[in-house]
Amino acid sequence: MAEDRAHYAEADPVKAATRGRCPRCGEGRLFAGFLRLEPRCSACGLDYEFADSGDGPAVFVILLIGFIVCGLALWLEVSVGPPLWVHFVLWVPLILVLCLPLLRVLKGTMIGVQYKNHAAEARIDDGK
Ligand SMILES: [Zn+2]
């Protein structure tokens, strides 16, 4: 991976992720679908086999959006005390609108940071 950096200017992981672009060149598409990755970059040919964000993006989305929505729901319940259907009408669409785009951006960001820091699965060196 080190020799790849000589040919491409380093792309900012957050900027590339926001645009859904390759973490190496910042030009090729990262996503084939909403969250499914392309097999490789169409611009520079970077193989996305290394990319495994796991549950990280979902955990961050749950923590961030859960904090915001739970805070707002508690504030509304304590200050106004609306019927239960009002909570469903307000919070379910808000959760969808906030979570889905953020999930894609965070997945791209984690892959970009993973690429930038050469992160990989840990291996046991048995000394042979
Ligand atoms: Zn690329």
PDB file of C-alpha atoms and ligand atoms in Angstrom:
ATOM      1  CA  MET A   1       0.000   0.000   0.000  1.00  0.00           C
ATOM      2  CA  ALA A   2       2.917   2.388   0.656  1.00  0.00           C
ATOM      3  CA  GLU A   3       3.922   2.497  -3.012  1.00  0.00           C
ATOM      4  CA  ASP A   4       0.337   3.448  -3.943  1.00  0.00           C
ATOM      5  CA  ARG A   5       0.648   6.758  -2.113  1.00  0.00           C
ATOM      6  CA  ALA A   6       3.436   7.922  -4.438  1.00  0.00           C
ATOM      7  CA  HIS A   7       1.004   8.072  -7.354  1.00  0.00           C
ATOM      8  CA  TYR A   8      -2.015   9.665  -5.666  1.00  0.00           C
ATOM      9  CA  ALA A   9      -2.442  12.709  -3.518  1.00  0.00           C
ATOM     10  CA  GLU A  10      -3.771  11.680  -0.133  1.00  0.00           C
ATOM     11  CA  ALA A  11      -7.556  12.032  -0.053  1.00  0.00           C
ATOM     12  CA  ASP A  12      -9.222  13.315   3.123  1.00  0.00           C
ATOM     13  CA  PRO A  13     -11.234  10.351   4.514  1.00  0.00           C
ATOM     14  CA  VAL A  14     -14.185  12.473   5.656  1.00  0.00           C
ATOM     15  CA  LYS A  15     -14.396  14.469   2.422  1.00  0.00           C
ATOM     16  CA  ALA A  16     -14.172  11.337   0.295  1.00  0.00           C
ATOM     17  CA  ALA A  17     -16.740   9.543   2.482  1.00  0.00           C
ATOM     18  CA  THR A  18     -19.192  12.426   2.323  1.00  0.00           C
ATOM     19  CA  ARG A  19     -19.074  12.201  -1.471  1.00  0.00           C
ATOM     20  CA  GLY A  20     -19.016   8.351  -1.445  1.00  0.00           C
ATOM     21  CA  ARG A  21     -15.623   8.262  -3.158  1.00  0.00           C
ATOM     22  CA  CYS A  22     -12.501   6.120  -3.049  1.00  0.00           C
ATOM     23  CA  PRO A  23     -10.260   6.618   0.026  1.00  0.00           C
ATOM     24  CA  ARG A  24      -7.081   6.590  -2.096  1.00  0.00           C
ATOM     25  CA  CYS A  25      -7.811   8.820  -5.096  1.00  0.00           C
ATOM     26  CA  GLY A  26     -11.045  10.538  -3.964  1.00  0.00           C
ATOM     27  CA  GLU A  27     -12.514  10.112  -7.465  1.00  0.00           C
ATOM     28  CA  GLY A  28     -13.873   6.587  -8.048  1.00  0.00           C
ATOM     29  CA  ARG A  29     -17.121   5.395  -6.487  1.00  0.00           C
ATOM     30  CA  LEU A  30     -16.914   3.597  -3.159  1.00  0.00           C
ATOM     31  CA  PHE A  31     -20.492   2.303  -2.972  1.00  0.00           C
ATOM     32  CA  ALA A  32     -22.251   0.067  -5.505  1.00  0.00           C
ATOM     33  CA  GLY A  33     -25.556   0.333  -3.660  1.00  0.00           C
ATOM     34  CA  PHE A  34     -26.647   2.126  -0.537  1.00  0.00           C
ATOM     35  CA  LEU A  35     -24.108   0.411   1.719  1.00  0.00           C
ATOM     36  CA  ARG A  36     -22.660  -2.307  -0.533  1.00  0.00           C
ATOM     37  CA  LEU A  37     -19.138  -1.584  -1.734  1.00  0.00           C
ATOM     38  CA  GLU A  38     -17.862  -1.696  -5.284  1.00  0.00           C
ATOM     39  CA  PRO A  39     -15.283  -4.484  -5.749  1.00  0.00           C
ATOM     40  CA  ARG A  40     -12.605  -1.920  -6.702  1.00  0.00           C
ATOM     41  CA  CYS A  41     -12.208   1.748  -7.506  1.00  0.00           C
ATOM     42  CA  SER A  42     -13.184   2.606 -11.070  1.00  0.00           C
ATOM     43  CA  ALA A  43     -10.612   5.425 -11.224  1.00  0.00           C
ATOM     44  CA  CYS A  44      -7.449   4.077  -9.576  1.00  0.00           C
ATOM     45  CA  GLY A  45      -8.207   0.346  -9.298  1.00  0.00           C
ATOM     46  CA  LEU A  46      -7.828   0.121  -5.502  1.00  0.00           C
ATOM     47  CA  ASP A  47      -9.188  -3.257  -4.402  1.00  0.00           C
ATOM     48  CA  TYR A  48     -11.734  -2.739  -1.612  1.00  0.00           C
ATOM     49  CA  GLU A  49     -11.112  -6.243  -0.276  1.00  0.00           C
ATOM     50  CA  PHE A  50      -9.335  -4.724   2.740  1.00  0.00           C
ATOM     51  CA  ALA A  51     -12.393  -2.694   3.724  1.00  0.00           C
ATOM     52  CA  ASP A  52     -14.304  -4.090   6.662  1.00  0.00           C
ATOM     53  CA  SER A  53     -16.001  -1.484   8.788  1.00  0.00           C
ATOM     54  CA  GLY A  54     -17.921  -4.147  10.759  1.00  0.00           C
ATOM     55  CA  ASP A  55     -20.502  -2.800  13.193  1.00  0.00           C
ATOM     56  CA  GLY A  56     -18.624   0.460  13.819  1.00  0.00           C
ATOM     57  CA  PRO A  57     -20.802   2.786  11.727  1.00  0.00           C
ATOM     58  CA  ALA A  58     -24.024   1.354  13.193  1.00  0.00           C
ATOM     59  CA  VAL A  59     -22.736   1.760  16.743  1.00  0.00           C
ATOM     60  CA  PHE A  60     -21.811   5.403  16.175  1.00  0.00           C
ATOM     61  CA  VAL A  61     -25.167   6.101  14.519  1.00  0.00           C
ATOM     62  CA  ILE A  62     -27.038   4.472  17.408  1.00  0.00           C
ATOM     63  CA  LEU A  63     -25.078   6.464  19.973  1.00  0.00           C
ATOM     64  CA  LEU A  64     -25.286   9.828  18.201  1.00  0.00           C
ATOM     65  CA  ILE A  65     -28.858   9.745  16.906  1.00  0.00           C
ATOM     66  CA  GLY A  66     -30.129   7.905  19.965  1.00  0.00           C
ATOM     67  CA  PHE A  67     -28.759  10.659  22.177  1.00  0.00           C
ATOM     68  CA  ILE A  68     -30.359  13.384  20.067  1.00  0.00           C
ATOM     69  CA  VAL A  69     -33.745  11.738  19.567  1.00  0.00           C
ATOM     70  CA  CYS A  70     -34.082  10.458  23.141  1.00  0.00           C
ATOM     71  CA  GLY A  71     -33.201  13.914  24.453  1.00  0.00           C
ATOM     72  CA  LEU A  72     -35.781  15.556  22.225  1.00  0.00           C
ATOM     73  CA  ALA A  73     -38.450  12.956  23.086  1.00  0.00           C
ATOM     74  CA  LEU A  74     -37.834  13.372  26.799  1.00  0.00           C
ATOM     75  CA  TRP A  75     -37.923  17.144  26.507  1.00  0.00           C
ATOM     76  CA  LEU A  76     -41.220  17.002  24.570  1.00  0.00           C
ATOM     77  CA  GLU A  77     -42.772  14.526  27.009  1.00  0.00           C
ATOM     78  CA  VAL A  78     -41.800  16.532  30.083  1.00  0.00           C
ATOM     79  CA  SER A  79     -42.641  19.969  28.717  1.00  0.00           C
ATOM     80  CA  VAL A  80     -45.776  19.264  26.623  1.00  0.00           C
ATOM     81  CA  GLY A  81     -46.874  15.703  27.468  1.00  0.00           C
ATOM     82  CA  PRO A  82     -48.378  14.862  24.066  1.00  0.00           C
ATOM     83  CA  PRO A  83     -50.263  11.624  23.300  1.00  0.00           C
ATOM     84  CA  LEU A  84     -48.187   8.615  22.283  1.00  0.00           C
ATOM     85  CA  TRP A  85     -49.063   8.867  18.576  1.00  0.00           C
ATOM     86  CA  VAL A  86     -47.369  12.267  18.415  1.00  0.00           C
ATOM     87  CA  HIS A  87     -44.107  10.661  19.461  1.00  0.00           C
ATOM     88  CA  PHE A  88     -44.432   8.037  16.716  1.00  0.00           C
ATOM     89  CA  VAL A  89     -45.266  10.635  14.068  1.00  0.00           C
ATOM     90  CA  LEU A  90     -42.341  12.836  15.079  1.00  0.00           C
ATOM     91  CA  TRP A  91     -39.536  10.477  15.976  1.00  0.00           C
ATOM     92  CA  VAL A  92     -39.833   7.578  13.536  1.00  0.00           C
ATOM     93  CA  PRO A  93     -39.406   9.761  10.412  1.00  0.00           C
ATOM     94  CA  LEU A  94     -36.722  11.854  12.137  1.00  0.00           C
ATOM     95  CA  ILE A  95     -34.786   8.720  13.056  1.00  0.00           C
ATOM     96  CA  LEU A  96     -34.936   7.474   9.449  1.00  0.00           C
ATOM     97  CA  VAL A  97     -33.942  10.847   7.988  1.00  0.00           C
ATOM     98  CA  LEU A  98     -30.987  11.199  10.359  1.00  0.00           C
ATOM     99  CA  CYS A  99     -29.737   7.604  10.512  1.00  0.00           C
ATOM    100  CA  LEU A 100     -29.673   6.473   6.896  1.00  0.00           C
ATOM    101  CA  PRO A 101     -27.441   9.198   5.404  1.00  0.00           C
ATOM    102  CA  LEU A 102     -25.206   9.233   8.482  1.00  0.00           C
ATOM    103  CA  LEU A 103     -24.751   5.456   8.276  1.00  0.00           C
ATOM    104  CA  ARG A 104     -23.403   5.731   4.722  1.00  0.00           C
ATOM    105  CA  VAL A 105     -21.091   8.634   5.567  1.00  0.00           C
ATOM    106  CA  LEU A 106     -19.722   6.917   8.671  1.00  0.00           C
ATOM    107  CA  LYS A 107     -19.146   3.650   6.811  1.00  0.00           C
ATOM    108  CA  GLY A 108     -17.194   5.523   4.137  1.00  0.00           C
ATOM    109  CA  THR A 109     -15.275   7.448   6.785  1.00  0.00           C
ATOM    110  CA  MET A 110     -14.323   4.300   8.678  1.00  0.00           C
ATOM    111  CA  ILE A 111     -13.115   2.657   5.474  1.00  0.00           C
ATOM    112  CA  GLY A 112     -11.158   5.802   4.601  1.00  0.00           C
ATOM    113  CA  VAL A 113      -9.517   5.939   8.010  1.00  0.00           C
ATOM    114  CA  GLN A 114      -8.869   2.190   7.820  1.00  0.00           C
ATOM    115  CA  TYR A 115      -7.104   2.697   4.482  1.00  0.00           C
ATOM    116  CA  LYS A 116      -5.147   5.724   5.691  1.00  0.00           C
ATOM    117  CA  ASN A 117      -3.864   3.955   8.817  1.00  0.00           C
ATOM    118  CA  HIS A 118      -3.247   0.578   7.155  1.00  0.00           C
ATOM    119  CA  ALA A 119      -5.620  -1.044   9.650  1.00  0.00           C
ATOM    120  CA  ALA A 120      -6.097  -4.778   9.311  1.00  0.00           C
ATOM    121  CA  GLU A 121      -7.231  -7.734  11.355  1.00  0.00           C
ATOM    122  CA  ALA A 122      -4.855  -8.761  14.110  1.00  0.00           C
ATOM    123  CA  ARG A 123      -2.802 -11.880  13.478  1.00  0.00           C
ATOM    124  CA  ILE A 124      -1.040 -14.129  15.901  1.00  0.00           C
ATOM    125  CA  ASP A 125       2.672 -14.453  15.170  1.00  0.00           C
ATOM    126  CA  ASP A 126       3.636 -17.929  16.317  1.00  0.00           C
ATOM    127  CA  GLY A 127       7.363 -17.311  15.729  1.00  0.00           C
ATOM    128  CA  LYS A 128       7.828 -19.835  12.911  1.00  0.00           C
TER     129      LYS A 128
HETATM  130 ZN    ZN B   1      -9.566   5.289  -6.309  1.00  0.00          ZN
END
